[in-house]
Every structure is written in C-alpha cells, then in structure tokens.
XYZ file of C-alpha atoms in Angstrom:
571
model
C 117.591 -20.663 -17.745
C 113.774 -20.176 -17.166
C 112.797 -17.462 -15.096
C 109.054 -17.822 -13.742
C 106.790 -17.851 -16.649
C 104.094 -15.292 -16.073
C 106.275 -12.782 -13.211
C 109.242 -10.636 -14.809
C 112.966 -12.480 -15.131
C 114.308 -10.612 -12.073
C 114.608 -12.633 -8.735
C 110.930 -11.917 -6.628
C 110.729 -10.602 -3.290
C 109.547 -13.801 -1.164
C 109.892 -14.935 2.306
C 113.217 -16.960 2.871
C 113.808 -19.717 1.665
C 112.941 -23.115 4.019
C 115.405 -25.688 4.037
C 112.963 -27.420 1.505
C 113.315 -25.073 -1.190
C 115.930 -24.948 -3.826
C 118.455 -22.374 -4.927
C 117.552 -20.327 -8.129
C 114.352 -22.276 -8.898
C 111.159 -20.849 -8.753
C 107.455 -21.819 -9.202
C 104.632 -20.565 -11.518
C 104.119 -17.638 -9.089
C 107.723 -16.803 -8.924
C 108.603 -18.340 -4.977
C 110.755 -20.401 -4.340
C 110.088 -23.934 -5.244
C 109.527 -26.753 -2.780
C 111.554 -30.023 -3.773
C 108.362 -31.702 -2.466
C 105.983 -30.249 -4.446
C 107.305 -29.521 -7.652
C 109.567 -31.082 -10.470
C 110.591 -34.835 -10.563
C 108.316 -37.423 -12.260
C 104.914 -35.462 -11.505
C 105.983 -32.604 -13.514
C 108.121 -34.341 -15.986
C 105.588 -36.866 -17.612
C 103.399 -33.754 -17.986
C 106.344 -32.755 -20.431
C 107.051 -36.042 -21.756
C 103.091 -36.147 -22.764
C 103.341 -33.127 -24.360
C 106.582 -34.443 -26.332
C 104.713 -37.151 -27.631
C 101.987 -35.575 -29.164
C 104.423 -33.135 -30.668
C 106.469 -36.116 -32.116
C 102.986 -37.635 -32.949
C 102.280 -34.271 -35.573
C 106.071 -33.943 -36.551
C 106.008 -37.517 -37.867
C 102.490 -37.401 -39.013
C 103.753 -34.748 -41.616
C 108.026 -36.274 -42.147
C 107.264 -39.902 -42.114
C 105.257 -40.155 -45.963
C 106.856 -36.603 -46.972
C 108.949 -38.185 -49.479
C 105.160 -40.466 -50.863
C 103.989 -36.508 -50.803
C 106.359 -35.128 -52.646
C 106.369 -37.739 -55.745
C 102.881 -38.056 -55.599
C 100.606 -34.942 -55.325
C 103.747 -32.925 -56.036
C 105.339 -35.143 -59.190
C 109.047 -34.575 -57.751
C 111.407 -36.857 -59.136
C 112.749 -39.411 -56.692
C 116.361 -37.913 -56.700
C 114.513 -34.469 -56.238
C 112.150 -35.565 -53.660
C 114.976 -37.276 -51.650
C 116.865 -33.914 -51.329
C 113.789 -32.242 -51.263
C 113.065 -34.231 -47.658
C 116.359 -34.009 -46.879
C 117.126 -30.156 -47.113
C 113.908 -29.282 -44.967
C 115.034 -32.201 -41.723
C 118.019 -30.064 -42.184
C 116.259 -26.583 -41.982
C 114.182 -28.383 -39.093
C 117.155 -29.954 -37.199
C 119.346 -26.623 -37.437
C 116.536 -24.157 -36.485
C 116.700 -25.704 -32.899
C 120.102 -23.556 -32.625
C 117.605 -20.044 -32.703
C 115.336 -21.532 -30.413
C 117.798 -22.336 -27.943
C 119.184 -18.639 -28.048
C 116.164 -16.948 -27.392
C 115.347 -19.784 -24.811
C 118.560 -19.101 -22.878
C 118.996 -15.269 -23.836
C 115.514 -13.728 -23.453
C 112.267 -15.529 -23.066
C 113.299 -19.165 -21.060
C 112.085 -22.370 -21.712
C 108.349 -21.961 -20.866
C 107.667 -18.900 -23.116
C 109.894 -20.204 -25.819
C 107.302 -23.716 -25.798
C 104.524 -21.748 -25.650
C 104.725 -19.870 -28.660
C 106.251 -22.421 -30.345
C 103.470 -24.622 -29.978
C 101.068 -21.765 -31.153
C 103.545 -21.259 -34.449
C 103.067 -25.013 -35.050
C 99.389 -24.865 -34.823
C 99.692 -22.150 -37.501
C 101.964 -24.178 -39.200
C 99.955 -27.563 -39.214
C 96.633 -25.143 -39.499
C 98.049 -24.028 -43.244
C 99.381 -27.313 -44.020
C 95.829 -28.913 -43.802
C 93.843 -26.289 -45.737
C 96.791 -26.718 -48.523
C 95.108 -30.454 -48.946
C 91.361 -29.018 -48.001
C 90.609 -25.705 -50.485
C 90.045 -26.473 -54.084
C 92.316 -23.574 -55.021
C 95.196 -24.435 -52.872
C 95.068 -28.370 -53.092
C 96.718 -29.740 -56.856
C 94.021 -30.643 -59.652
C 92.984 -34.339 -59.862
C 93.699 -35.754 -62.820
C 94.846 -38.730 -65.277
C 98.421 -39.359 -65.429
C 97.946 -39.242 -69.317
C 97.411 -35.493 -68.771
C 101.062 -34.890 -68.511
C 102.271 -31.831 -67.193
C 98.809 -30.387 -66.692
C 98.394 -32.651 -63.487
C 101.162 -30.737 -61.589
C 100.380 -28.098 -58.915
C 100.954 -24.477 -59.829
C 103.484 -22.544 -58.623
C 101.035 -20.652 -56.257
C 99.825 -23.952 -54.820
C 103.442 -25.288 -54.417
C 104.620 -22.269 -52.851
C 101.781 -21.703 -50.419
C 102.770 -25.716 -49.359
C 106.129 -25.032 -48.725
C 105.585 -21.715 -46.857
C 102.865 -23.839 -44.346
C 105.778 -26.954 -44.701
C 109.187 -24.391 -43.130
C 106.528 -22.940 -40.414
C 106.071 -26.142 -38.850
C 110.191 -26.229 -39.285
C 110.368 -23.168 -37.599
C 107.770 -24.170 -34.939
C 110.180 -27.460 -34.437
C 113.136 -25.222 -33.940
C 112.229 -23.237 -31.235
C 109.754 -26.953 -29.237
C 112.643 -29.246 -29.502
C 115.450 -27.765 -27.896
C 113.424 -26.694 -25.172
C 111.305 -29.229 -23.988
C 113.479 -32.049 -23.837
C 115.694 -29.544 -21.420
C 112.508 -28.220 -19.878
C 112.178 -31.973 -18.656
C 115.350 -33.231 -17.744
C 115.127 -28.917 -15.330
C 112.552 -30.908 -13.409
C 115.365 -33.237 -11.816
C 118.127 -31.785 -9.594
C 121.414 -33.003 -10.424
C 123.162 -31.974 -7.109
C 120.654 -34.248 -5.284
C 122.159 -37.874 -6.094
C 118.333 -39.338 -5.628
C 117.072 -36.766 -8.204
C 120.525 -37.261 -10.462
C 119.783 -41.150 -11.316
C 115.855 -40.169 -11.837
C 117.491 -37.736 -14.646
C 119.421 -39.965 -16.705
C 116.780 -42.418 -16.427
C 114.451 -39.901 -17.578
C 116.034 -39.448 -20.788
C 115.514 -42.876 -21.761
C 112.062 -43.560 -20.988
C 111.055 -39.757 -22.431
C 112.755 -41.150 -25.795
C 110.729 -44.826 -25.204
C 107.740 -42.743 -25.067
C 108.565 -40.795 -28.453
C 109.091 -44.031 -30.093
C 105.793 -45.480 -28.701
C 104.506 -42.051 -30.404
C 105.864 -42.593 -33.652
C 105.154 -45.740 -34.095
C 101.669 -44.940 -33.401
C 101.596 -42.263 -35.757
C 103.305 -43.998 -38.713
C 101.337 -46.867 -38.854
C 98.078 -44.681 -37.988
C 98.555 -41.918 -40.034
C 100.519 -43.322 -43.562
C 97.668 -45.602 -43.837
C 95.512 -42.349 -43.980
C 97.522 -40.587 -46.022
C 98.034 -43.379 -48.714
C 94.401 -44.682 -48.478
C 92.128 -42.097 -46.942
C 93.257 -38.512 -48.304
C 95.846 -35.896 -47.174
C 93.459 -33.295 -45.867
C 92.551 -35.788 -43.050
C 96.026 -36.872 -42.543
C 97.825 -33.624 -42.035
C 94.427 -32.449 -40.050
C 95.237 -35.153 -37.492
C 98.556 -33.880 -36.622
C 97.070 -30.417 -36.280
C 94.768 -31.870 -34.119
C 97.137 -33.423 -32.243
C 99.499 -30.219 -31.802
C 96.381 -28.506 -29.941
C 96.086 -31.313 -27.511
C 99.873 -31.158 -26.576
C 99.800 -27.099 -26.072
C 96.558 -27.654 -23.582
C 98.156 -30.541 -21.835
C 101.657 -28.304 -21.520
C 99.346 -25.740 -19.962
C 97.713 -27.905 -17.171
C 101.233 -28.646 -15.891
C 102.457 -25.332 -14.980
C 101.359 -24.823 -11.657
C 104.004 -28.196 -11.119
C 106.740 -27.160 -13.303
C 110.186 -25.823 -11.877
C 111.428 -22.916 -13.300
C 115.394 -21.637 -13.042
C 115.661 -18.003 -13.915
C 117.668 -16.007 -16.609
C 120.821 -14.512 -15.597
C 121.109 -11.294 -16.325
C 123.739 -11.028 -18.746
C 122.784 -13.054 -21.813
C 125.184 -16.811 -21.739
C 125.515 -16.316 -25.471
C 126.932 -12.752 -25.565
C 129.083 -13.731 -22.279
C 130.210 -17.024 -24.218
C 130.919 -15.454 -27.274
C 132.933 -12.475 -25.716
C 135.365 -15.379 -24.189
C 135.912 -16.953 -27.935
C 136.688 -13.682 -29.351
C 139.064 -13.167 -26.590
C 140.644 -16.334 -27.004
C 140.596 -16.069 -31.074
C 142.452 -12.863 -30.779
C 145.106 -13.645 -28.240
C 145.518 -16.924 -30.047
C 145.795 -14.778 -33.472
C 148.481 -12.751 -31.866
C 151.091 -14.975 -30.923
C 150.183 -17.735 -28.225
C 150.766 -21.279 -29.022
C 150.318 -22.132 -25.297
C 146.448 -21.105 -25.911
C 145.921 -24.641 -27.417
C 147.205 -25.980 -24.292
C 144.538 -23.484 -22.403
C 141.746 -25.251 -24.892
C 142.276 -28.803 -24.030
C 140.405 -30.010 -21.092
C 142.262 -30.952 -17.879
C 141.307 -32.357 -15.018
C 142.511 -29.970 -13.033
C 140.145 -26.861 -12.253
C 141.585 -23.950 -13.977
C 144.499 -25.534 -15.097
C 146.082 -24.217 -18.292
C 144.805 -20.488 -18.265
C 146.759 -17.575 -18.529
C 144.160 -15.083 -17.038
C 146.725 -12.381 -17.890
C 146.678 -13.354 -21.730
C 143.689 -10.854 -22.163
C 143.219 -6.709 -22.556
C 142.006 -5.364 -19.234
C 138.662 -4.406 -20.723
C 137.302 -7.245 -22.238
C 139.184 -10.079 -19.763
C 136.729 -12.860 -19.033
C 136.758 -14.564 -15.682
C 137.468 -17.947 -15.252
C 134.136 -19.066 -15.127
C 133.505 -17.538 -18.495
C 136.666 -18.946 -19.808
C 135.607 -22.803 -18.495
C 132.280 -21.826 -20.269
C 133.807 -21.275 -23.745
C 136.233 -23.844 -23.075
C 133.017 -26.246 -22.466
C 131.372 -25.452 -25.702
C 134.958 -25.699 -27.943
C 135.840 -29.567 -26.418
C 132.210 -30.688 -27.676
C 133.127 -30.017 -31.258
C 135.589 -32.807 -32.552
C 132.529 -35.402 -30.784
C 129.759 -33.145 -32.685
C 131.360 -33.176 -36.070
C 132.863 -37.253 -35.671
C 129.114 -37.835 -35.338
C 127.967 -36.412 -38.101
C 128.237 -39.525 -40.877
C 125.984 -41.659 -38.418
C 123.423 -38.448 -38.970
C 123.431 -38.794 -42.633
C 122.906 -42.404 -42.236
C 119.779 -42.074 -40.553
C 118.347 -39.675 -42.453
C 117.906 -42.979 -45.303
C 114.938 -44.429 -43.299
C 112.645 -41.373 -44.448
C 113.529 -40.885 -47.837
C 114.791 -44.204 -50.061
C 113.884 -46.640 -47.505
C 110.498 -45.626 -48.591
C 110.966 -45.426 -52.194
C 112.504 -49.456 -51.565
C 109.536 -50.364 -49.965
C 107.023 -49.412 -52.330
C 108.534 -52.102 -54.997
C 108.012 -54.651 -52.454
C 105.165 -56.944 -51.902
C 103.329 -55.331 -49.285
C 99.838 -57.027 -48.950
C 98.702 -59.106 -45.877
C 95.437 -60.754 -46.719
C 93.532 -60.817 -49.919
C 92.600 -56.993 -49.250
C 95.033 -54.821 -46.910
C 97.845 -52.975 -48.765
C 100.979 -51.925 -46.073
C 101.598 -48.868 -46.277
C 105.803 -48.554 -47.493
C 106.068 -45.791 -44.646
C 104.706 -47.503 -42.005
C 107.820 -50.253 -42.098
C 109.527 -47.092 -40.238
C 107.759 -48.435 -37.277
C 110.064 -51.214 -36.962
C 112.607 -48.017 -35.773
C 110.429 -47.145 -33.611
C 109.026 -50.677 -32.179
C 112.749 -52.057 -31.713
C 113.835 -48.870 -29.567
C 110.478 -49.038 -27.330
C 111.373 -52.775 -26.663
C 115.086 -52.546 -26.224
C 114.969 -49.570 -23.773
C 113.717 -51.518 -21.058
C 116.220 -54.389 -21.705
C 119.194 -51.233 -21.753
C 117.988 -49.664 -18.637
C 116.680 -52.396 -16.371
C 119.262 -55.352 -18.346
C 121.960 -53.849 -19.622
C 123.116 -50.911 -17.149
C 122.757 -53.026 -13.989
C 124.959 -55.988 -15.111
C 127.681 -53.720 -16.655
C 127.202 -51.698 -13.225
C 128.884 -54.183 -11.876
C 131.836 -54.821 -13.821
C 132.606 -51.072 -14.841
C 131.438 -49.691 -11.471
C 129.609 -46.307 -12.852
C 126.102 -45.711 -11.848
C 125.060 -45.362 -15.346
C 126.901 -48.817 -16.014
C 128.838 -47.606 -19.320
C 129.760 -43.984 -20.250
C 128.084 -41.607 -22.349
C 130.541 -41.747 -25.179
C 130.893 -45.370 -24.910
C 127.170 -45.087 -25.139
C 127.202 -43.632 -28.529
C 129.720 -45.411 -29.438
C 128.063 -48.661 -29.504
C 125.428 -47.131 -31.265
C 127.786 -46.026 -34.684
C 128.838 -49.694 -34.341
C 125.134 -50.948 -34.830
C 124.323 -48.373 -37.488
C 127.400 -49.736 -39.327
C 125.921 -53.469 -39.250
C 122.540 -51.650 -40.443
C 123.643 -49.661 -43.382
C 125.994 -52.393 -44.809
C 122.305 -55.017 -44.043
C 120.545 -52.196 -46.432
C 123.210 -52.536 -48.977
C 123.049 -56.356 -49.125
C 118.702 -56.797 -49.255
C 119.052 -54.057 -51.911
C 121.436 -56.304 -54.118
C 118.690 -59.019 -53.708
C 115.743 -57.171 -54.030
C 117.800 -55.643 -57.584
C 118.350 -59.518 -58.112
C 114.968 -60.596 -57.562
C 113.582 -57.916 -60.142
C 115.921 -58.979 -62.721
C 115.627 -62.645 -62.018
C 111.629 -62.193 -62.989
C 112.203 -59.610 -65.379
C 110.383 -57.093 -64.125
C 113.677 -54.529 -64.549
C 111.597 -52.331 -66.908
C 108.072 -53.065 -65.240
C 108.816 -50.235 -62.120
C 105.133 -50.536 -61.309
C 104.712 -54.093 -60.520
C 105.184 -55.776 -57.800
C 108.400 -57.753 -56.884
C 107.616 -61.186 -55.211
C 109.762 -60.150 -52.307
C 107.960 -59.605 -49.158
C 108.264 -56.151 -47.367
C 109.429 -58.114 -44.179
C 113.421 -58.177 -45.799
C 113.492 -54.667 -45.242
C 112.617 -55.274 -41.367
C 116.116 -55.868 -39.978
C 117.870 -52.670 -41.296
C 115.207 -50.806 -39.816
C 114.706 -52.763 -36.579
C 119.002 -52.319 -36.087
C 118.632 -48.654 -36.341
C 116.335 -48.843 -33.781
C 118.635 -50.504 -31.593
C 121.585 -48.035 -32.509
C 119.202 -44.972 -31.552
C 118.597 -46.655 -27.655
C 123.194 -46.219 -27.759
C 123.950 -43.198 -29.801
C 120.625 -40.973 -29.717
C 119.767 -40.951 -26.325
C 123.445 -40.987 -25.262
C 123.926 -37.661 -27.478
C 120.587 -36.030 -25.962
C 122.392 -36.783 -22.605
C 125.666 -35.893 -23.376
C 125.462 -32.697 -24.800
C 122.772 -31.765 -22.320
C 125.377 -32.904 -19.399
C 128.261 -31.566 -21.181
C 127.527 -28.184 -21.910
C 127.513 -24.978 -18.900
C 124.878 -24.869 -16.862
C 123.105 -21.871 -18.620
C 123.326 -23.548 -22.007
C 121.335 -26.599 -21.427
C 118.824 -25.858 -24.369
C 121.648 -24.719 -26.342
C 123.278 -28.334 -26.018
C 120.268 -30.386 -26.885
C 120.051 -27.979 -30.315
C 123.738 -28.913 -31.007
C 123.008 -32.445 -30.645
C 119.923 -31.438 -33.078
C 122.165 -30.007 -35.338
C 124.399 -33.567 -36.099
C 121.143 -34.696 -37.604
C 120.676 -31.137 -39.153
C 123.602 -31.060 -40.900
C 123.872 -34.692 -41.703
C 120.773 -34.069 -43.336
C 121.800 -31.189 -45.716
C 125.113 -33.707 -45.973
C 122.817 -36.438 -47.467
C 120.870 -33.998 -49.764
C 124.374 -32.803 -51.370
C 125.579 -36.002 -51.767
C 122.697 -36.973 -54.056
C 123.122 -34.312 -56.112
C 126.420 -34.903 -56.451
C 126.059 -38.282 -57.339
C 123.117 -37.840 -59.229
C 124.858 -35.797 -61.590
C 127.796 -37.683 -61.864
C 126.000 -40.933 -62.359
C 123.906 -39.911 -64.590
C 126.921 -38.612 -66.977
C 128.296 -42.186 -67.388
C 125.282 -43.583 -67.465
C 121.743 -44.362 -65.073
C 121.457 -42.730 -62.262
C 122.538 -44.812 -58.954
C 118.795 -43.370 -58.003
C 117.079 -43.492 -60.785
C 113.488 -42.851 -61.022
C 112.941 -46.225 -62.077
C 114.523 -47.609 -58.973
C 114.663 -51.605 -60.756
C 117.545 -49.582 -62.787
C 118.665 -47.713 -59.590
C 121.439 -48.790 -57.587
C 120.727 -47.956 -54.452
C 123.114 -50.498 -53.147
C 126.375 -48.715 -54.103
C 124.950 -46.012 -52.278
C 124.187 -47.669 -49.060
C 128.274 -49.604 -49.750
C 129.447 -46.017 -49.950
C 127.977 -45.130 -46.665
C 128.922 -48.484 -44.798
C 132.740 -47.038 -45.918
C 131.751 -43.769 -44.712
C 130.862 -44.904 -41.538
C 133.624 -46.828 -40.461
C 135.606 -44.307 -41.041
C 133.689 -41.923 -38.929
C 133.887 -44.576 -35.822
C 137.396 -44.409 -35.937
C 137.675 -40.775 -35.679
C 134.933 -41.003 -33.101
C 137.176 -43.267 -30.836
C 140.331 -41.135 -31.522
C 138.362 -37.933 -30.303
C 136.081 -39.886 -27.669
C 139.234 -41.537 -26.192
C 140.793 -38.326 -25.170
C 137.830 -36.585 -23.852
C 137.284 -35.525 -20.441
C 133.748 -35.251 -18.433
C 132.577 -31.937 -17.083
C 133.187 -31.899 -13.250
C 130.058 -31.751 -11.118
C 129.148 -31.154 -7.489
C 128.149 -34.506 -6.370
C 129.266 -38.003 -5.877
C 127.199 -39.004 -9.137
C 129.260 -38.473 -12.034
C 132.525 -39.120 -10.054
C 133.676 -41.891 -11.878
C 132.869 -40.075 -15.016
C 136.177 -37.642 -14.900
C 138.688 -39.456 -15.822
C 139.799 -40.209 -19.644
C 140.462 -43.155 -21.589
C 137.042 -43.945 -21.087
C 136.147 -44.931 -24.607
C 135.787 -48.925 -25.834
C-alpha cells in the first residue's frame, strides 16, 4: 500500500478525521483524504492518461521489434521470433520485482516515478542506438554479406538500452494499473461499480493508444527511419511522467504497513510447507477455500514462535488458490504472444498496397487487436453486462472467471482462423509459383489476416480485462500490485513458453526436413504450428473449467460482490 508520497510511511499527526474522510488513505500532504475531493474519476483518468502514453512508447518499440530484429539486426526469423519472445517474457515477469518493492518499501507513487525516469533512460539509449554513427549498424548492399551486420559492440549496447525499458516496464505496470483502480473505494457500493467499470474503459483507452501508435509509428519505422521512430516513444514517455506529476495533489494514497506483506506472506507458506512436510494430510483440507471464515485451520498446527495469525494464514491461503487459474491460463498467453512475432512475418508476404503509392505497413494490421477491443468494450459494458444482469442477477452481469472464460473460447476460434488463412495463403503461393520467390508479392490481400486479429481483440475485452480484475480482486488487500504482476506474469511466462517451443521445433523440424518456420516462410509451415496450438488450447479450457468450477470468491465487506461467493460459478 502507498503511504503519502513526499511525507515518511508512518501514519501523520493530523486533526481527526471528519466523517468525510476515509480510513488509512491519505493525500499528497499526508492528511487524511476527503472522499469529495480526491480519488474517483478526477484522479483516475489522470492515471489512465498517463497509461496510455506509456502503452503508446511500449508498443512504439514491441509492435515492429520482430521487422527490427531481421532487418537492421539480420536475425533469422526462427531467431528473431524467440528473440521477441524471450524479452515480452523478461518484460512481463519483471512486473513481479516491481510489485515487491511497490508493496514492501517505496508504494505505488515512488515505485511510478522512478520507473518512468528508468524508461526515459531506457527509450533515451534506445534512440541514440539508431542516431550515432558508431552505435547505429553500417548501411550497406545486401551483396556485402556478412559485412552488413552490426558489431557486437553495437548489438550489445541495443540490447542493454532494449532490457532497461524491460526493467522500466516491470516496476510502471504493476503499479499503475493498481494505482488507478486505489482511487475507487470498494467498501462504498457507489465507488465499487465505478471500479470494475474502470478497468474496462482504462484497457479501451490502451487499445485506443496502441492502435494509434502502431499504425503511427510502424509506418515511421518501415518508411521514415528508426532514429525518429524510437525518438517518438521517448518523447512520449516524458509527456506521461509530467502528466503523472500534475495529478498528485488529487491522488489517494493508502499507506505501507509496517511489516513488509511479502515477508509476512512468505513466513505463513513456510509454516504451512513445514507442518505439511511433517505429517498433516488435513493441511490440504486447510488450503482449499471455504466459504466459511476460518474454516479448516488448525491454528495449533504451528511452533509457538513463528505461528501466523489467521489473517496471515487467509493471506497465504489467498495467494496459493490463485495458482491452478494462473497456470490453466497460461496456453491462452502463448497464444497471444503470435500477433507480434509471425503474424508479422505472414503479413509481409501479403499484398499490402492501397493505391498506386501507399505500402501498409505488416505491423500495423496489429491494430485490428486493438480497434476490435476499443469497439467491443462499449457493446460489453453498456450491451452485454446489463442484459445478462438480468438473467444471472450479479451487478457485473457474468463472473470474473466466466469472464475469462469466454475469452479462451474466442482465442480458440482465432488461433484455429490463423491456421486455416495460413493453409491458403501457403496455397495461393504455390498455386502461382512463387514457393521459391520469398520476396514477391502473393496476390492475396493483407485484409485475410484481419479476422484472426480482430477475434483476439474480442477475446482480450473477456479474458484480459477479466484477469487484470480478478487477480487484482482476488488477491489480500496489501498485495494489490502484487496481483496485477501475477496476472503479468501468464503473459510472461507464456512468452518464454512460445520462445522454447520454437526452438524445440525448430530443431526438430529442421532434422527431418524444412523448418515449420523457415526463413523462407513460402516453405514454412506456419499452419501446423498455429493446428498445434488450436490443440493446445482446448486442452487448456478444459482444465480452466475444471479449476474455475471449483473456485471460490474472496469475501468482501459490502453488498457488492455478494453474489460472487458462492461456487459452481463457471459456464
């Protein structure tokens, strides 16, 4: 939790607090903050504009890292894949260490600030890596071989400006997403239903940002130069760190506790590891959520000394019941984490020019993600929630697992829709026998690619928002940053997932014959790939529902999530 942001973590000495004022939440000055004048939409869509132009410079650099990385770089497209891959991994994991020292030491506010500063560096780097003659690669003709390539110096000074803006990610992310949703009280039922509305127009206005910056800035990059498309996003990055500033004096900040929720969490586990080490079957029972406060703890199972309280114990309990729905989720991750990398590579084969003169860029088709999410918001939360409101009788009209679980459905119909243009667009090549001609065009318009991308749009308004809110819901109370990184951390993981998968198949393809991604991607076949991870899926949906159905909600204090406690609550 935050404390105030410029005044020490301990509680201040203020006048007492007016029945106005709410408990544990202070101001900018460290008093207690007014309900009136602080928090709720005025101070959240300062956040929410600061989340966009982050998004705006973290796309800027992911969205055409893979057209980087084969280009300027000469990666392979097997290498460059992985390449991508492995560093949204890095980037989606990192969130994990910001969320510590968010929670543990500095709060939310610090942990932003300097993480916006550390992606300025970041970008700053990045940008003179494309500017200065000795850092930027040689230009070159291709018939020059391997004397084109970048030197190791260059390559390595790329990388090192590359994992700062991961870094920077790691410690933004986690913490301004929570940061927001702190703005909103959830014991006030007004305040409650502004929050989980909040999280789905803050992610409508990240994919307004993207697709702004994808169409904007791979455009640049492909036609313009690098230098000015990675100086944008460092651009950009400065705006959002002035505009976070101008909103303190409105923020709401909760303060640390004084014993870090990490080390008191942690001490629980290894209580509960070792008495479950020792002999106690009925410590399962103690793991699996009840209904029941309290129900299914032995507080005398524990050594005198290190006995947690039952607080703590709910606590570790809380984190433990999130992993079977963090891990069941983590196939639909590595699906996603296609529409950067071979997506791309797909699109670049295609016929991408409107007019006698404009070329599309291949990244900017990612757009279509981002377009079909900023128009099917609305239709979820203003649509959707009120008409099955009425049948299911929730506020929030279906569940937050149900949520997600729609979503795995829709990235299902997606991947198997990737797998079936790619036959035709494999088809189309041979059919006009350009399979050895990689460079020429196919007479197959870009537009086939648009439904894939405009269905994972659709499954990110189910399963991405419903995982922000869910883990940020699901988690204790002090851990809120610390459940938006493990959300992070399905698409983290997914990621590294992805990147060892095409190795492994790389390799093993590659033995028996061409490579199912093959440089050449006319010889490719991308399509088994995209079958394999249509099987994949569906077999991560079921053990989604088997763990989803079970699951029980995290109690609260008000009337809002009442409905919410119960099981069975899945499809």
């Amino acid at each position: 939790m935050d404390s105030s942001p410029l005044l020490p973590f301990s509680p201040p000495s203020s006048p007492s607090i007016s029945a106005v004022a709410l408990v544990g939440v202070v101001d900018h000055r460290g008093l207690p903050a007014s309900r009136s004048s602080s928090g709720q939409w005025t101070a959240a869509l300062f956040i929410i504009g600061v989340e966009i132009a982050e998004r705006f410079a973290y796309w800027g650099i992911s969205s055409n890292l893979i057209t980087y990385l084969t280009g300027p770089l000469q990666q392979s497209t097997a290498a460059a894949a992985a390449g991508v891959n492995t560093w949204l991994g890095v980037a989606m994991m990192l969130p994990l260490a910001g969320a510590l020292i968010a929670d543990s030491y500095l709060g939310r506010y610090r942990t932003i600030l300097l993480a916006s500063l550390l992606y300025i560096l970041g970008l700053g780097l990045l940008t003179l890596s494309a500017v200065l003659p000795s850092l930027r690669q040689p230009k070159c003709s291709i018939h020059d071989g391997n004397a084109c390539g970048p030197n190791h110096f260059q390559i390595g000074f790329f990388y090192l400006a590359l994992y700062l803006v991961a870094l920077a990610q790691g410690g933004h992310k986690p913490c301004t997403q929570a940061f927001g949703a702190d703005q909103f009280d959830e014991n006030d039922p007004g305040e409650s239903f502004s929050r989980s509305s909040f999280f789905n127009w803050w992610y409508c206005g990240l994919c307004l940002s993207t697709t702004v910056t994808i169409i904007l800035l791979s455009y640049v990059q492909d036609n313009i130069g690098w230098a000015l498309g990675f100086g944008i996003p460092f651009t950009a990055m400065g705006l959002a760190l002035v505009l976070f500033l101008l909103g303190t004096d409105k923020y709401r900040f909760y303060q640390l506790e004084g014993e870090s929720p990490f080390l008191r969490i942690g001490k629980s586990l290894v209580a509960l590891v070792k008495r479950w080490m020792v002999s106690s079957p009925a410590l399962i029972g103690s793991l699996t959520p009840t209904s029941d406060e309290g129900a299914g703890i032995d507080h005398n199972m524990f050594v005198k000394d290190e006995a947690p309280d039952g607080i703590q114990i709910e606590e570790a309990k809380g984190v433990v019941r999130l992993v079977p729905i963090w891990a069941s989720c983590l196939i639909y991750a590595v699906v996603v984490a296609q529409s950067s990398t071979f997506f791309t590579k797909q699109g670049s084969t295609l016929n991408r020019r409107i007019g006698s003169n404009f070329l599309v860029p291949p990244a900017a088709l990612q757009s279509f993600i981002s377009i079909s999410t900023f128009v099917f918001i609305p239709i979820y939360d203003q649509i959707l929630v009120p008409v099955s409101r009425k049948f299911s009788r929730i506020p929030t009209g279906i569940t937050q697992l149900q949520r997600i679980g729609f979503g795995m459905i829709v990235s299902l119909i997606s991947i198997a829709i990737s797998a079936l243009v790619e036959a035709r667009r494999l088809k189309t090549a041979k059919y006009y026998g350009l399979i050895d001609q990689p460079k020429s065009t196919i007479p197959m318009s870009l537009l086939w690619l648009a439904p894939q991308y405009i269905f994972y749009g659709i499954a990110e308004v189910f399963t991405v928002v419903g995982l922000q809110e869910f883990f940020y819901d699901q988690v204790p109370d002090a851990l809120r940053s610390l459940g938006l990184a493990l959300y992070l951390s399905i698409f983290g993981i997914g990621n590294f997932i992805s990147s060892f998968l095409i190795a492994v198949i790389d390799e093993a393809t590659s033995k028996s014959g061409e490579s199912w991604f093959y440089d050449n991607l006319n010889r490719a076949h991308l399509d088994y790939f995209y079958w394999l991870l249509a099987g994949l899926s569906a077999v991560g949906l079921i053990i989604y529902l088997y763990f989803a159905r079970s699951y029980v909600y995290k109690k609260k204090q008000n009337f809002f999530t009442r409905n919410l406690t119960s099981s069975g609550d899945i499809m």
